[in-house]
Short mmCIF file of C-alpha atoms in Angstrom, two decimals:
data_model
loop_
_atom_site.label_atom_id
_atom_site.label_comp_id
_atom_site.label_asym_id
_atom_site.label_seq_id
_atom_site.Cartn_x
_atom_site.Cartn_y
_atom_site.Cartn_z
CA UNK A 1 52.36 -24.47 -28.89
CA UNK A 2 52.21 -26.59 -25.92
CA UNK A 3 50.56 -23.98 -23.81
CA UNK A 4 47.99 -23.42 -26.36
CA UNK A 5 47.22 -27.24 -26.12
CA UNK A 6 47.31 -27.22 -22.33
CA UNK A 7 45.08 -24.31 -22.29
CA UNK A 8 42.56 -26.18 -24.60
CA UNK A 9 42.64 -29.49 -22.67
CA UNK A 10 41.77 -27.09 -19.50
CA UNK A 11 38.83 -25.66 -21.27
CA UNK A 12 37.79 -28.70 -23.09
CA UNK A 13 37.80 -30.20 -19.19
CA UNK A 14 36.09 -27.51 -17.81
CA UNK A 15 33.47 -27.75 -20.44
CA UNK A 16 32.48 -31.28 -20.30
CA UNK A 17 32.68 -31.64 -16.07
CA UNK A 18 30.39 -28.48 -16.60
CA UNK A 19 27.94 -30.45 -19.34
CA UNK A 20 28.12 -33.75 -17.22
CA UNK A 21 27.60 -31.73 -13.42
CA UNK A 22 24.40 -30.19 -15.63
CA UNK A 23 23.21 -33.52 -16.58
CA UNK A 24 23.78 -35.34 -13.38
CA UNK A 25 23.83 -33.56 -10.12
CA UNK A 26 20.84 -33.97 -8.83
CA UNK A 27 20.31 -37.36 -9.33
CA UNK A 28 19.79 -39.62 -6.26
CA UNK A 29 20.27 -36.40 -3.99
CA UNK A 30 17.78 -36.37 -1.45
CA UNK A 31 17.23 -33.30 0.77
CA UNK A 32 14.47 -33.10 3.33
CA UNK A 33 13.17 -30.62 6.73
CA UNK A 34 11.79 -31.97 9.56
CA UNK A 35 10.48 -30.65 12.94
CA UNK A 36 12.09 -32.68 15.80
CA UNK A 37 8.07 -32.62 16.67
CA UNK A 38 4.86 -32.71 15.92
CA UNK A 39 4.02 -29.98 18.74
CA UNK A 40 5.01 -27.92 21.11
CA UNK A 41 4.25 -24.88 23.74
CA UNK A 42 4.98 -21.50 23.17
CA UNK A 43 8.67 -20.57 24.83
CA UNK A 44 10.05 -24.27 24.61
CA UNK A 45 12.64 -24.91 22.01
CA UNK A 46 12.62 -27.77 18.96
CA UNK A 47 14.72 -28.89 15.89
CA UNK A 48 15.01 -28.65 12.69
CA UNK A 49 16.53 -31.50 11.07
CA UNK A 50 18.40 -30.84 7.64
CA UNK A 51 18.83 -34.19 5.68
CA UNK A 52 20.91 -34.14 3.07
CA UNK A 53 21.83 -38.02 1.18
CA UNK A 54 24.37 -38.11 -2.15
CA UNK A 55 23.39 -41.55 -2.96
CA UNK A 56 25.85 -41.70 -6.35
CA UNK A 57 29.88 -41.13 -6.82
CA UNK A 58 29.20 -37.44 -8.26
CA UNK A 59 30.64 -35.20 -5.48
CA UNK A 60 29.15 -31.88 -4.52
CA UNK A 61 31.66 -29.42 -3.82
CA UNK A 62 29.73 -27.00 -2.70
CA UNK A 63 25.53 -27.43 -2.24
CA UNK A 64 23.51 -24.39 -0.88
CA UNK A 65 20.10 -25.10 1.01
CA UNK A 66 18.01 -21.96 1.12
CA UNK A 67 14.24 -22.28 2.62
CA UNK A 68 12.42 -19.73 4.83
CA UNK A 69 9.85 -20.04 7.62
CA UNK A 70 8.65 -17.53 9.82
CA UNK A 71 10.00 -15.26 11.77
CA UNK A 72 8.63 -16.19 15.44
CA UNK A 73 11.10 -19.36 14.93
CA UNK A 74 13.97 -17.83 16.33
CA UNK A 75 17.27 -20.05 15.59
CA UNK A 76 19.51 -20.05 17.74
CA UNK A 77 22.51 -20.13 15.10
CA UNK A 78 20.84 -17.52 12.97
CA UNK A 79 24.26 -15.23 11.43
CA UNK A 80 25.12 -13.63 8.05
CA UNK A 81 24.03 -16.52 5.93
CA UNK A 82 20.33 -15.89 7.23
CA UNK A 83 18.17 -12.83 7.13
CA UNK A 84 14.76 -11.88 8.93
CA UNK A 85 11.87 -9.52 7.23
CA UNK A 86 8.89 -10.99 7.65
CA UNK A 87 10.15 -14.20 7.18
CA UNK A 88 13.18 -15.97 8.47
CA UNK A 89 15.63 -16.84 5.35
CA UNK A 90 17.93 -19.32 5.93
CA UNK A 91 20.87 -20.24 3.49
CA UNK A 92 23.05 -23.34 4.46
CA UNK A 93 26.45 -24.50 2.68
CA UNK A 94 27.54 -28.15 2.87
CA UNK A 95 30.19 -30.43 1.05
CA UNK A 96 28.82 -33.13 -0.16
CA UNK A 97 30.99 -36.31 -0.96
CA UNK A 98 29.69 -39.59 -2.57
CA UNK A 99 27.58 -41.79 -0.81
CA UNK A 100 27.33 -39.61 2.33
CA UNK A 101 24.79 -38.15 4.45
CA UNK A 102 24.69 -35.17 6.21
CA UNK A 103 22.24 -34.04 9.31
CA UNK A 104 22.34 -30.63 10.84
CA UNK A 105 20.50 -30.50 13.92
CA UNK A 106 19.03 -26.38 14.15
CA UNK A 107 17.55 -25.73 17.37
CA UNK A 108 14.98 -23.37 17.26
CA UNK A 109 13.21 -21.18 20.01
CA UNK A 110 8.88 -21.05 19.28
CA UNK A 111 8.28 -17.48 20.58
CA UNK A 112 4.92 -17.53 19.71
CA UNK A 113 1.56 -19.69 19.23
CA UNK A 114 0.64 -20.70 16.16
CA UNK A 115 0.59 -23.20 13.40
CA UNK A 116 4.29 -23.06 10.88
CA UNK A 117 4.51 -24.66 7.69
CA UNK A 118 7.73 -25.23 5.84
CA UNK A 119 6.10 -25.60 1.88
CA UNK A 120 9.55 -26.06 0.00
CA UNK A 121 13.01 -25.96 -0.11
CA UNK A 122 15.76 -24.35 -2.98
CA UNK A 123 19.43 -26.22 -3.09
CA UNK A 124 21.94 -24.77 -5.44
CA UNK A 125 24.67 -26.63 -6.28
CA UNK A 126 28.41 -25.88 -8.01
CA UNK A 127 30.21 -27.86 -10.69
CA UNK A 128 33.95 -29.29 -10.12
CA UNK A 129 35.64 -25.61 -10.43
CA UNK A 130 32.55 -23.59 -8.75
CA UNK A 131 32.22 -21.81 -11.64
CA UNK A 132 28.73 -22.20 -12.05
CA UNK A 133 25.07 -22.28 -10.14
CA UNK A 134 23.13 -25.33 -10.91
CA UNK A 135 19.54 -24.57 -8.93
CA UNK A 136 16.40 -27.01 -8.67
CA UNK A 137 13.24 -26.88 -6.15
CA UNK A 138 12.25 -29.30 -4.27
CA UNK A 139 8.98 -30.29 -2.53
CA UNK A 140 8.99 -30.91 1.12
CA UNK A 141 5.75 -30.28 4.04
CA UNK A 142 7.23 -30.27 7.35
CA UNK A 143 4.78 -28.79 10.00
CA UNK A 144 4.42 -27.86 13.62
CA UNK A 145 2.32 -26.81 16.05
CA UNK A 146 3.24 -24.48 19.07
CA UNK A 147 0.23 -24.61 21.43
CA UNK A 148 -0.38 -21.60 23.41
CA UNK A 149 1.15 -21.79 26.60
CA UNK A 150 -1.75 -22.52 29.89
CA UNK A 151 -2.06 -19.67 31.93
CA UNK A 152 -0.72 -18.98 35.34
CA UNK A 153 -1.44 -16.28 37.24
CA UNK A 154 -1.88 -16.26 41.14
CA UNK A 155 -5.56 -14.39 40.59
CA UNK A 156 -6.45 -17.25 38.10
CA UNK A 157 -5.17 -20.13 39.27
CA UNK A 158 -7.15 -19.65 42.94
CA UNK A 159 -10.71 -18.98 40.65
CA UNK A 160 -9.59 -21.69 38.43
CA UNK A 161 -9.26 -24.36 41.60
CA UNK A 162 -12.08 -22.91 42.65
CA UNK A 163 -14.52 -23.52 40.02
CA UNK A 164 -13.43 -27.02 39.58
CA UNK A 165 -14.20 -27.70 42.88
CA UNK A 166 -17.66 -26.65 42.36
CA UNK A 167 -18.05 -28.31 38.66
CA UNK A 168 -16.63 -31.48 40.29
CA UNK A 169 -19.43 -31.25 42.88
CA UNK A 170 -22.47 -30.80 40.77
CA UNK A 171 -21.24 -33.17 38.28
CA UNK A 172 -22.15 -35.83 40.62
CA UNK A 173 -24.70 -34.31 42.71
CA UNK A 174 -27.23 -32.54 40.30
CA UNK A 175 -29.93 -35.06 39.09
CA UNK A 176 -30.50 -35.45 35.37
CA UNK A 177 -34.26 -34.92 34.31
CA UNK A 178 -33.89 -37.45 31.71
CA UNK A 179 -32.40 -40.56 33.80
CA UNK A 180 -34.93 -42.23 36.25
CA UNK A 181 -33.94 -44.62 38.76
CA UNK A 182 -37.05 -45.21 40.39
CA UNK A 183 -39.61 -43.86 43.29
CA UNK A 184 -38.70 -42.87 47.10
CA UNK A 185 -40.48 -41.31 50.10
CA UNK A 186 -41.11 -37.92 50.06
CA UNK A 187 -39.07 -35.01 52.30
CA UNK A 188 -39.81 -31.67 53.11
CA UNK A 189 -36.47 -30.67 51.11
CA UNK A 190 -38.52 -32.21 47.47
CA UNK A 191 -40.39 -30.03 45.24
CA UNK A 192 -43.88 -30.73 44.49
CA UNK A 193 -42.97 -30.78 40.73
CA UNK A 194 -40.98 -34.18 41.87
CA UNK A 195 -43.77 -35.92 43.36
CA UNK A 196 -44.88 -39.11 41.32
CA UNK A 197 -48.93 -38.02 42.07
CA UNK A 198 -49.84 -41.85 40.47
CA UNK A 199 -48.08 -43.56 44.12
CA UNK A 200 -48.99 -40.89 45.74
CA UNK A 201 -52.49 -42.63 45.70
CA UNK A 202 -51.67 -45.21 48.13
CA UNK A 203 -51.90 -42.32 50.99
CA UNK A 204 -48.15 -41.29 50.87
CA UNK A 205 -46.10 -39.01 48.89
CA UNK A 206 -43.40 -40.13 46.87
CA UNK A 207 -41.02 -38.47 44.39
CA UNK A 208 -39.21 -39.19 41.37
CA UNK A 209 -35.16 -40.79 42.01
CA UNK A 210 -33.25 -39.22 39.16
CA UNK A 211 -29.42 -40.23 38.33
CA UNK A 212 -26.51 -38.09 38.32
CA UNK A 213 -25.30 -36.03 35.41
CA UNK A 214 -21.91 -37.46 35.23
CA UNK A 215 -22.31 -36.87 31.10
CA UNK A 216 -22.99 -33.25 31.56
CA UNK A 217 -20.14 -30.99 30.40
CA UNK A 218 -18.02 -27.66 30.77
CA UNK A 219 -18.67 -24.81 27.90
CA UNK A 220 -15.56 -22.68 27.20
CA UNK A 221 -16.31 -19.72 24.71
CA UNK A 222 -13.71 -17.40 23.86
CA UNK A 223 -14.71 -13.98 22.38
CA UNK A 224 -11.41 -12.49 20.29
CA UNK A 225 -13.81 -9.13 19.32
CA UNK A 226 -11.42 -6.15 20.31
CA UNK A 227 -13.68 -3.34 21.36
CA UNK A 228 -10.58 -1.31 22.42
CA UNK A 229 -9.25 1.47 19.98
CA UNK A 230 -5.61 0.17 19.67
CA UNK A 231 -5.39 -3.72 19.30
CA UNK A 232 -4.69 -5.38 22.41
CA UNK A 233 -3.20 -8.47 21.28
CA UNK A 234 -1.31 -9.67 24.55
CA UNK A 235 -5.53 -9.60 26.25
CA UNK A 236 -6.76 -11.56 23.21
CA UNK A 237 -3.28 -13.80 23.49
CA UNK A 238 -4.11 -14.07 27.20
CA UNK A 239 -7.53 -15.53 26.78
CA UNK A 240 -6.73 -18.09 24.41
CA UNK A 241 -4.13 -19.26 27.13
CA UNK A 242 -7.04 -18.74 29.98
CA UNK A 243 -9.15 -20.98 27.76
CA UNK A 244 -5.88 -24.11 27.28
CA UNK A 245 -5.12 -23.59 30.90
CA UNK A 246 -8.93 -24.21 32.13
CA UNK A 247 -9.08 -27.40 29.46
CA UNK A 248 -5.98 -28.96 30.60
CA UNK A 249 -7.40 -28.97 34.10
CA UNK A 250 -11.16 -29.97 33.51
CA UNK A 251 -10.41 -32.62 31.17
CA UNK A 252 -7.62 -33.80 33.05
CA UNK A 253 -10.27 -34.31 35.80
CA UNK A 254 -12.31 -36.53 33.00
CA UNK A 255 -14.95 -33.50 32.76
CA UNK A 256 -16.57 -33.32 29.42
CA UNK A 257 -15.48 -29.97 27.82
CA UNK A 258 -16.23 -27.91 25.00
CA UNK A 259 -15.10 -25.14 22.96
CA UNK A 260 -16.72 -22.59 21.21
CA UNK A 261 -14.38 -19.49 19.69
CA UNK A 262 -15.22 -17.05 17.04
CA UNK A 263 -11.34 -16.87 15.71
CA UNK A 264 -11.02 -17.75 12.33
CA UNK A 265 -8.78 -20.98 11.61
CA UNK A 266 -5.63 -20.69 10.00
CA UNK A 267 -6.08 -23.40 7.53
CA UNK A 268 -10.26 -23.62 7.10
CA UNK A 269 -11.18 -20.16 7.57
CA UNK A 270 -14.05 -21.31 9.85
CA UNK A 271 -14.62 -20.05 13.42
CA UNK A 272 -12.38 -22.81 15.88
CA UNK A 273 -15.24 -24.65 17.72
CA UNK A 274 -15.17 -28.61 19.21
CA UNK A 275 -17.74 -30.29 20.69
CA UNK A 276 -17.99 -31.92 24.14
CA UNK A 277 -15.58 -35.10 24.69
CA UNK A 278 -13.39 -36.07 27.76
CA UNK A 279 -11.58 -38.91 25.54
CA UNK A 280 -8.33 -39.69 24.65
CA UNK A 281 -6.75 -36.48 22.00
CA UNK A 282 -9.77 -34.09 22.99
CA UNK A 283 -6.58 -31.78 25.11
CA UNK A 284 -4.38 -32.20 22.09
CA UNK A 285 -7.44 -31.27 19.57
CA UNK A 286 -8.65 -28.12 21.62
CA UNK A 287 -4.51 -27.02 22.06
CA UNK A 288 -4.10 -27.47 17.92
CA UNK A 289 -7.68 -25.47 17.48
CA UNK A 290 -6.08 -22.65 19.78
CA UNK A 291 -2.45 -23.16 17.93
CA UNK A 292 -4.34 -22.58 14.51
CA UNK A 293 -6.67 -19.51 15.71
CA UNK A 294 -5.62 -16.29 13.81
CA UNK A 295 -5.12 -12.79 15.02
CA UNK A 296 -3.59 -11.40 12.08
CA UNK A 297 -7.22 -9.93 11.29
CA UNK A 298 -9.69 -8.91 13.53
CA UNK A 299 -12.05 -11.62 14.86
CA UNK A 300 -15.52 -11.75 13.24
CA UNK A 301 -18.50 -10.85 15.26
CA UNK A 302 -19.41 -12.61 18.36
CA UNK A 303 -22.82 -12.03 17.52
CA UNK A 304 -23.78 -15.83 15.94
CA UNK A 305 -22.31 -17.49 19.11
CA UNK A 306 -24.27 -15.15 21.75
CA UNK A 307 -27.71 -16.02 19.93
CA UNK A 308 -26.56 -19.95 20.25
CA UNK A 309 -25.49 -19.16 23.30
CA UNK A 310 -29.15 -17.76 24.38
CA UNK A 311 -31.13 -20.48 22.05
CA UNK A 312 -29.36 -23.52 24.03
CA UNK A 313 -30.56 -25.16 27.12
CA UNK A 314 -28.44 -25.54 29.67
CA UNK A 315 -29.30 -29.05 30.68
CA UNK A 316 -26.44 -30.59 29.01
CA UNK A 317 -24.09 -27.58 30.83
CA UNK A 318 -22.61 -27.78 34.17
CA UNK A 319 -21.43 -24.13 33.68
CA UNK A 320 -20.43 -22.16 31.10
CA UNK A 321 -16.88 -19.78 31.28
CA UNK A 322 -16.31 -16.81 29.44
CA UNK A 323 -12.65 -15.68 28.09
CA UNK A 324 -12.86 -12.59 26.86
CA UNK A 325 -10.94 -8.43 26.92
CA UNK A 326 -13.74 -7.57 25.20
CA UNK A 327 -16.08 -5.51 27.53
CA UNK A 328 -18.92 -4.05 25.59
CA UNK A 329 -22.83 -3.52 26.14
CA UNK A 330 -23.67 -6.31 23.86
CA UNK A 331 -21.15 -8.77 25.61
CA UNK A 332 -22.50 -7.68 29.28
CA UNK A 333 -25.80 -7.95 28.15
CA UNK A 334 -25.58 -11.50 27.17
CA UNK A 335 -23.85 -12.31 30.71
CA UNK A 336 -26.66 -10.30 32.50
CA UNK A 337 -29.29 -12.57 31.00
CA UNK A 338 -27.15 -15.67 32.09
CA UNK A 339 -27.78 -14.19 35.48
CA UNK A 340 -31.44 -13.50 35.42
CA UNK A 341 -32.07 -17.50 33.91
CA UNK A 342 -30.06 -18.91 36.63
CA UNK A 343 -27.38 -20.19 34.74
CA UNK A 344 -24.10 -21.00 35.92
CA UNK A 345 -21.43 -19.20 34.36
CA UNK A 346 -18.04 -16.94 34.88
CA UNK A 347 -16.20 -14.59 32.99
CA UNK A 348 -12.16 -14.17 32.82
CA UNK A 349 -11.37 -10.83 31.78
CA UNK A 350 -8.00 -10.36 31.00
CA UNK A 351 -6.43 -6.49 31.92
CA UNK A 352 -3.42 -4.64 31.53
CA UNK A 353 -2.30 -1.42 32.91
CA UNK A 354 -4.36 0.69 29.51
CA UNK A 355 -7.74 -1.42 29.64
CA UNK A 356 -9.71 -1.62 33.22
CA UNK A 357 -13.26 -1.83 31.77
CA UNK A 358 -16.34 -0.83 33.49
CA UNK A 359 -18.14 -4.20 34.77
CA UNK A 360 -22.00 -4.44 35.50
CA UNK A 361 -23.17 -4.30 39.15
CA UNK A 362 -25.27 -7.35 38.50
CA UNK A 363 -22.39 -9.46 36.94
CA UNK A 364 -19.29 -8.04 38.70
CA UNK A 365 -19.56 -11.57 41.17
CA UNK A 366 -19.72 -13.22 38.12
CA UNK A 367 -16.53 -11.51 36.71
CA UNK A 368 -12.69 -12.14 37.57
CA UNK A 369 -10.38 -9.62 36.16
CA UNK A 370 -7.18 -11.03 35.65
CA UNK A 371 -3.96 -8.91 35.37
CA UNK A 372 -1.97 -10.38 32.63
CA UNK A 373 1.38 -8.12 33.55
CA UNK A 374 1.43 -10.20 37.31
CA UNK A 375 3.09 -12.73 35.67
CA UNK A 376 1.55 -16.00 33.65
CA UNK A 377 3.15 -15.15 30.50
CA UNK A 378 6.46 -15.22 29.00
#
């Protein structure tokens, strides 16, 4: 008889630390992910931090944290708790006593540009005797940004230096049309179209003084079309570093620089494109376009941006660089008329070992073919 009441007080136990465990678990648990950092570059390492706060005298014998995030995060303590598909799923166990918090600290390799969003989280948690699974979701946003990686590459760092040498020069030395700064004598090195004919009445030539263009800016236009039969994503990779490495420097150098791209955005769907600034976050905007620019699907036409390209003057432009693999007629054709207007411009053209496209005669001066498997990538 007493065994028969033991084994009822056991169950009768068991069955109201199950209904009270049910009722009361979650409350005043707070669990929350965080990135260590707002941004990074591609190949550096971060944190995940894994908050976890009991805020009541319930304890949590056992609480499972299960989230996923993608795959190019590569943890460092990923094991048998975790698995990787096409996401990374992670599954962490704590104890949890009363009025405790936990941090884990999960350090995290970024092996690849791009924008990652954590959107949620799933904790499971056990009653007194772990007989049960007591789930809930909870919200959480925790995002980062890995910004491609600049460029370097022996081949593009000595074009690179030198074009910025040259931008740097005519920044200050070409006059601006539009800014007048008064009249002076007239040499044989002046044009006649400069001559100010109304003081040229008093028996001597003079010409127009015009200032500087110290507001004029750099264009960089990335084309992601792949022309080639199988995708050659470490060329279209390679340009969108080209492009960060050649904004770090200009911008760095307080040149006004643009970007135009015809890769979608991750989040708005829209081609990546930002106007003309030198200011304080323009580097940090262009790097989280670039981050956000996606090459899961093929890259719309460059089509809209060549006819801008050809409809703009180039008066605001101290030159105009191209970043693209892509090699075909169409593409040449638009650098070809560059040429024949007189506009300054250069195209990066990242190859491998498989693509070594054909180049123009009349734009091959124009062209630098850059080997991405010298070295400038990880």
């Amino acid at each position: 008889m007493v065994i028969i009441w033991i084994i009822l007080g056991a169950l009768l136990l068991w069955e109201i630390q199950f209904v009270w465990y049910a009722k009361h678990w979650d409350e005043e648990l707070f669990v929350s992910l965080a990135f260590s950092r707002k941004s990074t570059v591609r190949g550096e390492s971060c944190e995940l931090l894994e908050t976890i706060e009991n805020r009541k005298l319930l304890p949590l014998p056992v609480l499972k944290v299960k989230f996923q995030v993608s795959r190019q995060l590569a943890f460092e303590d990923a094991g048998t708790e975790s698995s990787v598909t096409d996401q990374y799923y992670r599954n962490d166990v704590f104890s949890v006593r009363p009025y405790t918090r936990h941090i884990r600290s999960l350090r995290f390799t970024c092996k690849k540009r791009g924008f990652y969003r954590i959107n949620g989280l799933d904790v499971v948690a056990g009653d007194l005797f772990l007989t049960h699974e007591l789930p809930k979701s909870l919200p959480v946003d925790s995002q980062l940004y890995v910004y491609p990686r600049p460029f370097r590459g022996m081949d593009f760092n000595g074009a690179l230096r030198q074009l910025n040498g040259e931008v740097a020069t005519k920044r200050h030395l070409q006059e601006d049309p539009f800014e007048y700064l008064g009249i002076r004598e007239y040499t044989p090195r002046d044009t006649l179209r400069d001559v100010n004919w109304k003081a040229a009445r008093s028996g001597e030539l003079k010409v127009n003084q015009k200032g500087c263009t110290a507001q004029r800016s750099v264009r960089l236009v990335v084309n992601l079309e792949d022309g080639a039969i199988l995708r050659q994503e470490d060329l279209l990779e390679a340009s969108i570093e080209m492009a960060a490495a050649a904004a770090e420097l200009f911008i760095g150098q307080g040149i006004r620089t643009s970007l135009e791209t015809n890769g979608p955005d991750l989040l708005t769907k829209e081609a990546v494109c930002l106007k003309a600034s030198c200011g304080a976050g323009h580097l940090d905007s262009i790097f989280r376009g670039l981050a956000r620019i996606d090459l899961e699907k093929p890259a719309p036409s460059f089509e809209p941006i060549r006819e801008r390209l050809e409809e703009m003057e180039d008066r605001e432009s101290l030159c105009t660089i191209f970043f693209s693999a892509d090699a075909r007629p169409e593409f040449q054709q638009l650098l070809e008329k560059f040429r024949k207007e007189k506009r300054e411009f250069i195209w990066f053209c990242p190859v491998n070992r498989i693509i070594r496209p054909e180049i123009n005669a009349g734009i091959r001066p124009y062209t630098r073919l850059i080997d991405v498997e010298e070295g400038g990538r990880l």
